[in-house]
Coordinates of C-alpha atoms in Angstrom, one line a residue:
M1 CA 17.4 -22.5 -10.9
I2 CA 16.4 -20.2 -13.8
F3 CA 18.1 -16.8 -13.8
V4 CA 15.8 -14.0 -14.9
L5 CA 16.6 -10.3 -15.4
G6 CA 13.3 -8.6 -14.7
P7 CA 12.0 -5.1 -15.5
N8 CA 13.9 -1.9 -15.0
P9 CA 12.9 -0.6 -11.5
N10 CA 13.4 3.0 -12.8
D11 CA 10.7 2.7 -15.5
K12 CA 7.4 4.5 -15.1
Y13 CA 5.6 2.0 -17.3
P14 CA 7.5 -1.3 -17.1
I15 CA 5.4 -3.3 -19.7
P16 CA 6.0 -2.0 -23.2
G17 CA 2.9 -0.6 -24.8
N18 CA 1.0 -0.7 -21.6
R19 CA 0.3 2.8 -20.0
N20 CA -1.9 1.4 -17.2
V21 CA 0.6 -0.7 -15.2
Q22 CA 2.9 1.9 -13.5
F23 CA 5.7 1.6 -11.0
I24 CA 4.3 3.8 -8.2
K25 CA 7.7 5.1 -7.0
N26 CA 8.4 6.6 -10.4
T27 CA 5.1 8.3 -11.0
I28 CA 4.4 10.1 -7.7
N29 CA 5.2 13.8 -7.2
K30 CA 3.9 14.3 -3.7
P31 CA 6.5 14.1 -0.9
N32 CA 3.9 12.7 1.5
I33 CA 3.6 9.5 -0.6
V34 CA 6.6 7.0 -0.4
A35 CA 6.7 3.7 -2.3
G36 CA 9.2 1.0 -2.6
E37 CA 10.7 -0.5 -5.8
Y38 CA 8.6 -2.7 -8.0
S39 CA 5.3 -1.8 -6.3
Y40 CA 2.8 -1.2 -9.1
Y41 CA -0.6 0.3 -9.7
D42 CA -2.8 -1.2 -12.5
A43 CA -4.6 2.0 -13.5
K44 CA -8.0 2.3 -15.2
D45 CA -7.8 4.6 -18.3
G46 CA -4.2 5.6 -17.4
E47 CA -4.9 7.7 -14.3
L48 CA -1.9 8.2 -12.0
F49 CA -1.7 6.4 -8.7
E50 CA -1.6 9.6 -6.6
E51 CA -5.0 10.6 -8.1
Q52 CA -6.4 7.7 -6.0
V53 CA -5.0 9.2 -2.8
L54 CA -7.7 11.5 -1.5
Y55 CA -7.7 14.3 1.1
H56 CA -3.9 14.0 1.5
Y57 CA -2.7 17.5 2.5
E58 CA 0.9 18.2 3.5
A59 CA -0.3 20.5 6.4
I60 CA -1.8 17.4 8.1
G61 CA 1.7 15.8 8.3
T62 CA 0.7 12.2 7.7
K63 CA 2.2 10.0 5.0
L64 CA 1.1 7.1 2.8
L65 CA 4.0 4.5 3.0
I66 CA 4.0 1.6 0.6
G67 CA 6.6 -1.2 0.7
K68 CA 8.2 -3.1 -2.1
F69 CA 6.7 -5.6 -4.6
C70 CA 3.1 -4.6 -3.9
S71 CA 0.3 -5.2 -6.4
I72 CA -2.5 -2.6 -6.3
A73 CA -5.4 -3.0 -8.6
A74 CA -7.4 -0.4 -10.5
E75 CA -9.9 1.8 -8.6
T76 CA -8.2 1.2 -5.2
T77 CA -8.7 4.4 -3.2
F78 CA -6.8 5.6 -0.2
I79 CA -8.7 7.9 2.1
M80 CA -6.4 10.1 4.1
G81 CA -6.9 12.1 7.3
G82 CA -7.5 15.4 5.6
G83 CA -11.1 14.3 4.9
N84 CA -11.9 14.1 8.6
H85 CA -14.7 16.3 10.1
R86 CA -15.1 17.2 13.8
M87 CA -17.4 14.8 15.6
D88 CA -17.7 16.4 19.1
G89 CA -20.4 18.7 17.9
S90 CA -21.8 19.5 14.4
T91 CA -19.9 17.6 11.7
Y92 CA -20.5 20.4 9.2
P93 CA -17.2 22.0 8.0
F94 CA -18.1 25.7 8.5
N95 CA -14.5 26.7 8.3
I96 CA -14.1 25.9 4.5
F97 CA -16.4 28.7 3.6
A98 CA -15.7 32.5 3.7
N99 CA -17.5 35.5 5.3
G100 CA -16.3 34.8 8.8
W101 CA -16.9 31.1 9.0
E102 CA -13.2 30.5 8.2
A103 CA -12.4 31.6 11.8
Y104 CA -13.6 28.2 13.0
V105 CA -10.8 26.0 11.8
P106 CA -10.5 22.9 13.9
T107 CA -7.3 21.7 15.4
L108 CA -5.7 18.4 14.3
E109 CA -6.6 17.0 17.7
Q110 CA -10.3 17.8 17.1
L111 CA -10.1 16.0 13.7
S112 CA -8.8 12.8 15.3
I113 CA -6.0 12.4 12.8
K114 CA -4.9 8.7 13.0
G115 CA -1.3 8.9 11.7
D116 CA 0.4 7.4 8.7
T117 CA -1.2 4.8 6.4
V118 CA 1.3 2.0 6.0
I119 CA 1.2 -0.8 3.4
G120 CA 3.8 -3.5 3.9
N121 CA 5.8 -5.5 1.4
D122 CA 4.4 -8.1 -1.1
V123 CA 0.8 -6.9 -0.4
W124 CA -1.9 -7.5 -3.0
I125 CA -4.9 -5.1 -3.0
G126 CA -7.8 -6.1 -5.1
R127 CA -9.8 -3.9 -7.5
G128 CA -11.8 -1.2 -6.0
A129 CA -10.7 -1.6 -2.4
T130 CA -10.8 1.4 -0.1
I131 CA -8.1 1.9 2.6
M132 CA -9.2 4.2 5.4
P133 CA -6.9 6.7 7.3
G134 CA -4.2 5.4 9.6
V135 CA -4.5 1.7 8.7
S136 CA -1.5 -0.6 8.7
I137 CA -1.5 -3.6 6.4
G138 CA 1.1 -6.2 7.2
D139 CA 3.6 -7.9 4.8
G140 CA 2.1 -10.5 2.5
A141 CA -1.5 -9.6 3.2
I142 CA -4.2 -9.9 0.6
I143 CA -7.1 -7.4 0.4
G144 CA -10.2 -8.6 -1.4
A145 CA -11.8 -6.6 -4.2
R146 CA -14.2 -3.9 -3.0
A147 CA -13.1 -4.4 0.6
V148 CA -13.2 -1.4 2.9
V149 CA -10.3 -1.7 5.3
V150 CA -11.0 0.2 8.5
K151 CA -8.5 -1.4 10.9
D152 CA -5.0 -3.0 10.8
V153 CA -4.5 -6.2 8.8
R154 CA -2.1 -8.8 10.2
P155 CA 0.8 -10.0 8.0
Y156 CA 0.0 -12.8 5.5
T157 CA -3.8 -12.7 6.1
I158 CA -6.6 -12.4 3.6
V159 CA -9.4 -9.9 4.4
G160 CA -12.5 -9.0 2.5
G161 CA -15.9 -7.3 2.9
N162 CA -17.3 -4.0 4.2
P163 CA -16.0 -3.5 6.8
A164 CA -13.1 -5.8 5.9
K165 CA -12.8 -8.9 8.1
E166 CA -10.2 -11.6 8.3
I167 CA -11.0 -14.6 6.1
R168 CA -8.0 -16.7 6.8
Q169 CA -4.3 -16.7 7.5
R170 CA -2.3 -17.7 4.4
Y171 CA 0.2 -19.9 6.3
S172 CA 0.6 -21.3 9.8
S173 CA 1.9 -18.9 12.4
E174 CA 5.2 -20.7 12.4
V175 CA 5.7 -20.2 8.7
V176 CA 4.6 -16.6 8.9
D177 CA 7.2 -15.9 11.6
E178 CA 9.9 -17.4 9.3
L179 CA 8.8 -15.4 6.3
L180 CA 8.9 -12.2 8.3
K181 CA 12.4 -13.0 9.3
I182 CA 13.5 -13.8 5.8
R183 CA 12.1 -10.6 4.2
W184 CA 13.1 -11.6 0.7
W185 CA 12.1 -8.2 -0.7
D186 CA 15.1 -6.6 1.1
T187 CA 17.8 -8.7 -0.5
K188 CA 19.7 -7.9 -3.7
M189 CA 17.9 -8.4 -7.0
E190 CA 20.5 -10.9 -8.2
L191 CA 19.5 -13.2 -5.3
I192 CA 15.8 -12.5 -5.8
N193 CA 16.2 -13.5 -9.5
S194 CA 18.0 -16.7 -8.5
Y195 CA 15.4 -17.8 -6.1
M196 CA 12.3 -16.5 -8.0
G197 CA 10.8 -20.0 -8.1
A198 CA 10.9 -20.3 -4.4
I199 CA 9.5 -16.8 -3.9
I200 CA 6.5 -17.3 -6.1
S201 CA 5.8 -20.8 -4.7
G202 CA 6.4 -20.1 -1.1
N203 CA 9.0 -22.8 -0.8
L204 CA 10.2 -22.2 2.8
G205 CA 13.1 -24.5 2.6
E206 CA 14.7 -22.7 -0.4
L207 CA 13.8 -19.3 1.1
L208 CA 15.7 -20.3 4.2
E209 CA 18.6 -21.2 2.0
M210 CA 18.4 -17.8 0.3
K211 CA 18.4 -16.2 3.8
T212 CA 21.8 -17.6 4.5
K213 CA 23.2 -15.9 1.4
M214 CA 21.7 -12.4 2.1

């Protein structure tokens, strides 16, 4: 096995001279966004990741939760629950204007807030994808470029389109079950480095061996 060191997980910009690839955890300032180590955003023109998280107001109470080792391409947009309008009557947001209309502020129940948006570990989100409020994307999933994800995505599946639909499962159900038990992203970096070849090739035998050492 080849031992590798890897980038510093505390760097904002882990590739020297590149101001687009940013470790999300080290660039976010909003407490309602939480990201795991090594998850990165490949920005367009250097914008910060949290600029792509829209309608995310602390008063709503929901969070965007991102696991470890996720790859998020440029122009990916996360639409959060603060952008919701009432749908039981007029959808017009009278309350955001002054002169008396502000009295008609809807309750969170009337806005149908769907809860946290959760991105698992080792997820790849393609360029320009849109993730809608309250969606949960499972570990190891792949989201195609320009996909609009409106419902939960199972672990280790590939989805694409608008609205996003499942294209195929990456591995058999039996292999997926094993990978979800192994959870290589939760082990020590020394062990991840030692088994890097197995991780990037999906070598289940070696990954099971790594599991015995975790």
